[in-house]
């Protein structure tokens, strides 16, 4: 980072060193979930625990605290959004949290979650919750220790929420979710009574995996994911990880008889990747080169996956290409039939394959269960029963097994408790950003129909990506759209779109 302030330069040098350690850990984490041999998990756990401890010890160095103190006491004429103010605010926030965490706890969380992810993948494959249960108990107990260490106001779950969505609280999320849930249920009731019903069986025909990969990469490149600075691989649960400037990895999983899973998974992760690739490389290791929050990150992935990738305009351009890739499969299927199929609204078991309308209900289930862990209302032994009961209450169907129930997500095994609410926050952010971009760019769908996706990517870079963590999430939404966060834009978008699909 270019600056004439020697204290700030010294601070930036130290945080870049920490970022380098974390970058190495990210690469090992990516390898663990893609190419690492199954028997390598124990050694990988020790590697990652070592790097987590090293990163933590470097970051909680008292010298960093002294540098922050000097910068905080100095004059700052640039205002609260200046480079120096943002750097001090964000590094200070992370430092204040980190110094409360014992290094032994940091290392144990890293070690346990690495092993737990391997056990989760095996348990999911074998539909065997009992084998994963002791690992989930360990993870939950460690995260409870983390909440106690860093402190919180209200309830312990707030301590974990704050890690992923700074400033967010249970009370705020409950309020947003209550309105969204009520509006979603009303929309679902309308769609259930519709005379027109799309046929999703089209999507269960045979879609050769090699063709899915080629078509997915073609679409990801078209929307702006740079494969010279990124790559696509296969994993059990799709994810994106930014290793550092010039290196962003995305993953997916394929099913020859379920087209949406891999394709929309690729668009989703490419959306994350486009955000990472749009962060200022010159600020690597500094808050100005980091993403704002996971809710904002999810707004990018959900926007490209759904508002772009499931739009009629997108497929007006891409459907002829899809018919070339899957000539035997889609030769007798019209654009209208295919568009209806990929936008079928029907309660289903797997979150990452859920339609846009029911998706947020999947998140609310997980939010309720995570809160219950930390309020002492739910024991790990009771997770399958609680999951199935809550699922049936919200979606009207009961998972037939744990593989399609409480074992479907990687998050708990990875220690990412508090992450799930950011998906629905991302949907809310995405709808407001998309509406504003549509107005600013003079009609996005007309551009999509011509294969012009980069104007939207460039708008997102200018208004969101390039700022790093300069603004808090809620401030950014207000700044970009002129409105506070609400469900209005999302419900207006879904009402219009699915009203047309279902007639």
XYZ file of C-alpha atoms in Angstrom:
503
model
C 0.000 0.000 0.000
C 1.432 3.354 -1.043
C 1.599 5.841 1.819
C 3.984 8.342 3.326
C 3.052 7.426 6.886
C 5.910 5.266 8.274
C 3.775 3.883 11.107
C 1.083 2.813 8.653
C 3.723 1.304 6.370
C 5.075 -0.741 9.250
C 1.592 -1.937 10.167
C 0.837 -2.890 6.568
C 4.083 -4.847 6.290
C 3.150 -6.894 9.350
C -0.404 -7.620 8.171
C 0.883 -8.621 4.717
C 3.096 -11.222 6.407
C 0.025 -12.611 8.193
C -1.890 -12.601 4.897
C 0.897 -14.628 3.270
C 0.632 -17.290 5.975
C -3.151 -17.387 5.561
C -2.729 -17.626 1.783
C -0.578 -20.742 2.208
C -3.199 -22.214 4.543
C -5.918 -21.480 1.949
C -3.986 -23.387 -0.681
C -3.621 -26.382 1.626
C -7.342 -26.155 2.453
C -8.246 -26.137 -1.233
C -6.018 -29.154 -1.869
C -7.555 -30.970 1.101
C -11.027 -30.725 -0.456
C -10.002 -31.475 -4.052
C -6.917 -33.649 -4.599
C -5.502 -34.719 -1.243
C -5.431 -38.517 -0.721
C -7.927 -39.733 1.862
C -5.165 -40.907 4.208
C -3.571 -37.466 4.242
C -6.112 -35.806 6.516
C -4.247 -36.295 9.809
C -1.007 -34.765 8.541
C -2.958 -31.987 6.795
C -4.685 -31.224 10.085
C -1.303 -30.741 11.743
C -0.055 -28.573 8.867
C -3.098 -26.317 9.038
C -3.046 -26.165 12.830
C 0.589 -25.082 12.675
C -0.160 -22.332 10.136
C -3.228 -21.186 12.091
C -1.110 -20.889 15.227
C 1.682 -19.114 13.359
C -0.750 -16.653 11.778
C -2.406 -15.975 15.109
C 0.859 -15.425 16.970
C 2.117 -13.037 14.277
C -1.141 -11.082 14.293
C -1.454 -10.687 18.055
C 2.117 -9.375 18.274
C 1.999 -6.516 20.824
C 3.843 -4.343 18.306
C 0.736 -4.382 16.104
C -1.263 -3.170 19.099
C 1.274 -0.390 19.677
C 1.155 0.672 16.020
C -2.642 0.778 16.123
C -2.533 2.836 19.306
C -0.175 5.356 17.693
C -2.349 5.626 14.597
C -5.534 5.967 16.632
C -4.059 8.803 18.669
C -2.693 10.613 15.631
C -4.586 13.215 13.625
C -6.593 11.996 10.672
C -7.826 14.640 8.320
C -9.090 12.239 5.700
C -12.366 11.387 7.377
C -13.815 8.012 8.466
C -13.607 6.501 4.970
C -9.996 7.484 4.241
C -7.392 4.796 3.639
C -5.765 5.266 7.036
C -9.073 5.395 8.933
C -10.357 2.233 7.258
C -7.076 0.405 7.843
C -7.012 1.293 11.539
C -10.724 0.530 12.010
C -10.672 -2.879 10.350
C -7.276 -4.130 11.528
C -8.118 -2.842 14.983
C -11.416 -4.716 14.999
C -9.715 -7.977 13.958
C -6.832 -7.441 16.381
C -9.116 -6.777 19.327
C -10.930 -10.044 18.597
C -7.767 -12.065 17.963
C -5.983 -11.090 21.190
C -8.882 -12.576 23.140
C -8.378 -15.978 21.500
C -5.815 -18.313 23.158
C -3.408 -19.681 20.576
C -4.096 -23.225 21.795
C -7.789 -22.756 20.969
C -6.982 -21.341 17.523
C -4.783 -24.353 16.729
C -7.297 -26.856 18.099
C -10.159 -25.384 16.052
C -8.035 -25.636 12.906
C -6.893 -29.189 13.683
C -10.360 -30.451 14.631
C -12.208 -28.875 11.705
C -9.708 -30.277 9.213
C -10.273 -33.797 10.546
C -14.014 -33.200 10.920
C -14.360 -32.248 7.245
C -12.837 -35.553 6.205
C -15.159 -37.436 8.579
C -18.135 -35.424 7.315
C -17.399 -36.285 3.671
C -17.221 -39.972 4.582
C -20.376 -39.799 6.732
C -22.308 -37.984 4.009
C -21.265 -40.573 1.442
C -22.355 -43.431 3.730
C -25.455 -41.683 5.140
C -24.023 -42.263 8.615
C -24.696 -39.432 11.070
C -23.550 -41.553 14.024
C -19.956 -41.573 12.730
C -19.956 -37.778 12.374
C -21.714 -37.015 15.672
C -18.619 -36.997 17.935
C -16.865 -34.636 15.541
C -19.831 -32.276 15.444
C -19.875 -32.282 19.251
C -16.180 -31.324 19.289
C -16.707 -28.506 16.780
C -19.731 -27.065 18.605
C -17.898 -27.163 21.930
C -14.871 -25.420 20.437
C -17.052 -22.703 18.898
C -18.748 -22.195 22.257
C -15.293 -21.669 23.745
C -14.560 -19.163 20.985
C -17.756 -17.224 21.738
C -16.852 -17.056 25.422
C -13.289 -15.991 24.644
C -14.138 -13.105 22.303
C -17.193 -11.997 24.279
C -20.614 -10.879 23.105
C -23.687 -8.818 23.868
C -27.035 -10.580 24.023
C -26.538 -14.258 23.218
C -23.381 -16.267 22.401
C -24.391 -16.801 18.769
C -23.822 -13.071 18.169
C -20.075 -13.615 18.685
C -19.981 -16.029 15.743
C -22.300 -14.001 13.499
C -20.004 -11.017 13.882
C -17.091 -12.949 12.398
C -18.909 -13.367 9.077
C -21.195 -10.321 8.976
C -19.608 -7.597 11.118
C -22.156 -5.803 13.253
C -24.998 -8.252 12.593
C -26.996 -9.569 15.549
C -29.579 -12.265 16.093
C -32.227 -9.621 16.752
C -31.562 -7.869 13.424
C -31.539 -11.099 11.449
C -34.683 -12.377 13.130
C -36.490 -9.198 12.144
C -35.376 -9.395 8.519
C -36.118 -13.108 8.300
C -39.606 -12.823 9.805
C -40.799 -10.453 7.088
C -39.021 -12.419 4.353
C -40.531 -15.695 5.603
C -44.078 -14.291 5.634
C -43.740 -12.816 2.139
C -42.174 -16.036 0.810
C -45.009 -18.170 2.192
C -47.582 -15.887 0.554
C -45.795 -16.138 -2.795
C -45.555 -19.930 -2.479
C -49.287 -20.164 -1.825
C -49.963 -18.196 -5.009
C -47.673 -20.393 -7.092
C -49.214 -23.604 -5.736
C -52.540 -22.566 -7.216
C -51.160 -21.599 -10.629
C -52.599 -23.291 -13.696
C -49.264 -23.373 -15.555
C -46.689 -25.867 -14.235
C -43.144 -26.200 -15.681
C -41.758 -29.706 -16.200
C -38.428 -30.142 -14.360
C -38.001 -33.737 -15.611
C -36.155 -32.276 -18.602
C -33.253 -31.581 -16.266
C -32.959 -35.241 -15.230
C -32.123 -36.500 -18.713
C -28.542 -37.529 -19.469
C -26.091 -34.612 -19.509
C -22.576 -36.004 -20.121
C -20.177 -34.712 -17.488
C -17.486 -33.671 -19.979
C -20.038 -31.519 -21.798
C -21.255 -30.050 -18.494
C -17.714 -29.029 -17.618
C -17.049 -27.444 -21.010
C -20.359 -25.583 -21.047
C -19.963 -24.439 -17.443
C -16.497 -23.038 -18.101
C -17.749 -21.281 -21.225
C -20.527 -19.582 -19.257
C -18.245 -18.671 -16.329
C -15.769 -17.043 -18.706
C -18.558 -15.146 -20.459
C -19.784 -13.528 -17.241
C -16.263 -12.411 -16.396
C -14.431 -15.108 -14.438
C -10.812 -14.965 -15.608
C -9.423 -18.490 -16.074
C -5.935 -17.053 -16.517
C -6.244 -16.097 -12.849
C -8.416 -18.978 -11.703
C -9.386 -22.606 -12.233
C -12.315 -25.016 -11.837
C -12.075 -28.382 -10.052
C -14.310 -31.072 -8.523
C -15.168 -31.399 -4.833
C -17.785 -32.899 -2.511
C -19.310 -29.539 -1.568
C -18.745 -26.612 -3.973
C -16.721 -23.637 -2.751
C -14.516 -20.783 -3.893
C -11.239 -19.800 -2.294
C -9.086 -16.798 -3.068
C -5.462 -17.825 -2.637
C -4.229 -14.326 -3.440
C -3.875 -11.892 -6.357
C -3.939 -13.834 -9.608
C -5.088 -17.125 -8.048
C -8.770 -17.813 -7.352
C -10.022 -21.420 -7.240
C -13.652 -22.470 -7.805
C -15.131 -25.964 -7.552
C -18.302 -27.869 -8.361
C -19.712 -31.407 -8.386
C -21.312 -33.213 -11.328
C -24.322 -35.474 -11.734
C -24.956 -36.804 -15.238
C -28.702 -36.795 -14.550
C -29.098 -33.423 -12.855
C -28.054 -30.465 -15.005
C -28.722 -27.561 -12.575
C -26.455 -28.838 -9.777
C -23.124 -28.337 -11.512
C -24.066 -25.537 -13.920
C -25.608 -23.154 -11.422
C -23.009 -24.203 -8.877
C -20.324 -23.051 -11.317
C -22.070 -19.709 -11.875
C -22.477 -19.293 -8.116
C -18.816 -19.948 -7.348
C -17.733 -17.894 -10.364
C -19.671 -15.007 -8.830
C -17.576 -15.368 -5.690
C -14.467 -15.614 -7.848
C -15.293 -12.490 -9.846
C -15.512 -10.570 -6.574
C -12.135 -11.921 -5.408
C -10.576 -11.126 -8.788
C -11.982 -7.589 -8.580
C -10.357 -6.740 -5.235
C -7.415 -4.302 -5.530
C -4.306 -6.495 -5.794
C -2.061 -3.660 -4.608
C -3.822 -3.773 -1.229
C -3.285 -7.489 -0.581
C -2.924 -8.021 3.166
C -4.723 -4.772 3.965
C -8.481 -4.229 4.587
C -8.690 -2.185 1.372
C -7.898 -5.403 -0.511
C -10.361 -7.645 1.361
C -14.061 -8.372 0.889
C -16.550 -6.531 3.105
C -18.575 -9.370 4.574
C -19.843 -12.792 3.603
C -23.306 -11.334 3.037
C -21.863 -9.011 0.389
C -19.807 -11.906 -1.012
C -22.974 -14.012 -1.259
C -24.775 -11.147 -2.984
C -22.296 -11.496 -5.840
C -22.612 -15.267 -6.172
C -26.404 -15.335 -5.829
C -26.778 -12.509 -8.336
C -24.761 -14.255 -11.037
C -26.326 -17.636 -10.296
C -29.954 -16.536 -10.223
C -30.682 -13.012 -11.390
C -28.372 -13.477 -14.346
C -28.017 -17.243 -14.826
C -31.682 -18.155 -14.404
C -32.989 -15.211 -16.410
C -34.755 -15.675 -19.716
C -32.390 -13.169 -21.316
C -29.348 -15.243 -20.300
C -30.808 -18.320 -21.958
C -31.942 -16.399 -25.052
C -28.212 -16.113 -25.668
C -26.949 -19.379 -24.172
C -29.649 -21.908 -25.047
C -28.464 -22.465 -28.643
C -25.022 -23.143 -27.188
C -26.532 -25.556 -24.655
C -28.251 -27.417 -27.480
C -24.890 -27.763 -29.214
C -23.252 -29.182 -26.073
C -26.219 -31.485 -25.319
C -27.587 -32.167 -28.782
C -29.133 -35.567 -27.949
C -30.585 -34.311 -24.680
C -32.090 -30.960 -25.622
C -32.807 -31.405 -29.317
C -36.562 -31.679 -28.730
C -36.783 -29.129 -25.906
C -37.871 -25.541 -26.594
C -36.400 -22.494 -24.869
C -39.717 -21.938 -23.074
C -39.705 -25.495 -21.729
C -36.089 -25.281 -20.577
C -36.551 -21.845 -18.985
C -39.588 -23.094 -17.089
C -37.731 -26.199 -15.935
C -34.789 -24.302 -14.422
C -37.230 -21.982 -12.651
C -39.548 -24.611 -11.210
C -40.625 -23.746 -7.687
C -40.945 -26.888 -5.627
C -39.795 -27.707 -2.079
C -36.711 -29.913 -2.239
C -34.175 -31.374 0.172
C -30.816 -29.991 -0.984
C -30.094 -26.337 -0.238
C -27.604 -25.747 -3.046
C -30.128 -27.083 -5.562
C -33.148 -25.214 -4.161
C -35.181 -22.799 -6.276
C -35.014 -19.078 -5.597
C -38.340 -18.908 -3.758
C -37.820 -21.735 -1.253
C -34.070 -21.202 -0.817
C -34.364 -18.760 2.065
C -36.473 -21.223 4.039
C -33.498 -23.624 3.943
C -31.380 -20.895 5.533
C -33.913 -20.162 8.255
C -33.873 -23.827 9.296
C -30.114 -23.755 9.767
C -30.253 -20.395 11.544
C -32.742 -21.752 14.075
C -30.714 -24.896 14.748
C -27.432 -23.018 15.131
C -29.019 -20.646 17.628
C -30.422 -23.630 19.512
C -26.903 -25.105 19.858
C -25.692 -21.972 21.589
C -28.742 -21.403 23.748
C -28.481 -24.936 25.107
C -31.803 -25.924 23.531
C -30.382 -28.527 21.141
C -27.994 -31.418 21.754
C -25.976 -32.926 18.935
C -27.702 -36.283 19.532
C -31.001 -34.669 18.592
C -29.852 -32.919 15.403
C -31.365 -35.350 12.830
C -34.779 -35.298 14.507
C -34.734 -31.523 14.997
C -33.595 -30.976 11.405
C -36.335 -33.168 9.944
C -39.070 -31.691 12.121
C -38.097 -28.097 11.336
C -37.667 -28.932 7.654
C -41.160 -30.384 7.489
C -42.574 -27.337 9.292
C -41.053 -24.887 6.805
C -41.063 -26.822 3.523
C -43.787 -29.421 4.004
C -41.549 -32.392 3.185
C -39.436 -34.638 5.411
C -35.903 -35.680 4.421
C -35.803 -39.443 3.747
C -32.250 -39.786 5.115
C -29.518 -37.741 6.780
C -27.469 -37.469 3.587
C -30.266 -35.316 2.194
C -30.888 -33.821 5.618
C -28.460 -32.693 8.299
C -25.356 -34.124 6.574
C -25.709 -32.214 3.309
C -23.625 -29.103 4.157
C -19.901 -28.880 4.893
C -20.206 -25.780 7.068
C -20.544 -27.281 10.547
C -17.637 -29.662 10.019
C -15.534 -26.698 8.889
C -16.450 -24.678 11.974
C -18.414 -22.144 9.912
C -21.207 -21.737 12.454
C -22.806 -18.335 11.927
C -22.158 -18.397 8.170
C -25.591 -19.588 6.977
C -27.566 -16.369 7.621
C -25.255 -14.535 5.212
C -26.774 -16.461 2.283
C -30.185 -14.870 2.795
C -28.634 -11.500 3.550
C -26.807 -11.965 0.244
C -30.100 -12.497 -1.585
C -31.448 -9.268 -0.117
C -28.304 -7.302 -0.990
C -28.200 -8.818 -4.487
C -31.741 -7.746 -5.380
C -31.061 -4.131 -4.417
C -27.726 -4.019 -6.238
C -29.206 -5.628 -9.357
C -32.127 -3.187 -9.490
C -29.731 -0.246 -9.226
C -27.354 -1.639 -11.847
C -30.304 -2.263 -14.173
C -31.347 1.371 -13.844
C -27.805 2.718 -14.209
C -26.916 0.571 -17.233
C -30.153 1.086 -19.113
C -31.633 -2.421 -19.040
C -29.500 -5.433 -18.199
C -31.719 -8.070 -19.803
C -31.357 -6.520 -23.247
C -27.593 -6.754 -22.790
C -27.714 -10.360 -21.539
C -29.745 -11.419 -24.583
C -26.823 -10.203 -26.726
C -24.233 -11.984 -24.598
C -23.081 -8.734 -22.989
C -22.358 -9.577 -19.339
C -19.225 -7.528 -18.704
C -21.033 -4.197 -18.221
C -22.635 -5.658 -15.074
C -19.320 -7.102 -13.907
C -17.635 -3.733 -14.415
C -20.459 -1.930 -12.571
C -19.971 -4.293 -9.625
C -16.224 -3.694 -9.688
C -16.693 0.060 -9.630
C -19.403 0.166 -6.971
C -18.475 -2.785 -4.734
C -15.258 -4.690 -5.435
C -12.779 -1.822 -5.677
C -13.693 -0.448 -2.246
C -12.419 -3.455 -0.289
C -13.641 -2.992 3.297
C -13.902 0.768 3.092
C -17.591 0.647 4.002
C -19.597 -1.598 6.308
C -22.157 -3.769 4.494
C -25.249 -1.807 5.513
C -23.497 1.484 4.719
C -22.465 0.205 1.295
C -26.034 -0.788 0.417
C -27.291 2.667 1.405
C -24.461 4.351 -0.472
C -24.876 2.359 -3.697
C -28.655 2.054 -3.875
C -29.818 5.056 -1.868
C -31.971 2.770 0.276
C -31.498 0.792 3.488
C -31.517 -3.001 3.377
C -35.019 -4.453 3.005
C -36.822 -7.383 1.394
C -38.779 -5.123 -0.985
C -36.475 -5.456 -3.998
C -36.120 -9.238 -3.644
C -39.847 -9.872 -3.302
C -40.648 -7.517 -6.202
C -38.114 -9.378 -8.366
C -39.439 -12.825 -7.425
C -43.083 -11.815 -7.712
C -42.591 -10.471 -11.233
C -40.377 -13.315 -12.452
C -42.357 -16.238 -11.087
C -45.656 -14.598 -11.874
C -44.551 -14.746 -15.520
C -43.153 -18.294 -15.294
C -46.323 -19.633 -13.675
C -48.725 -17.411 -15.563
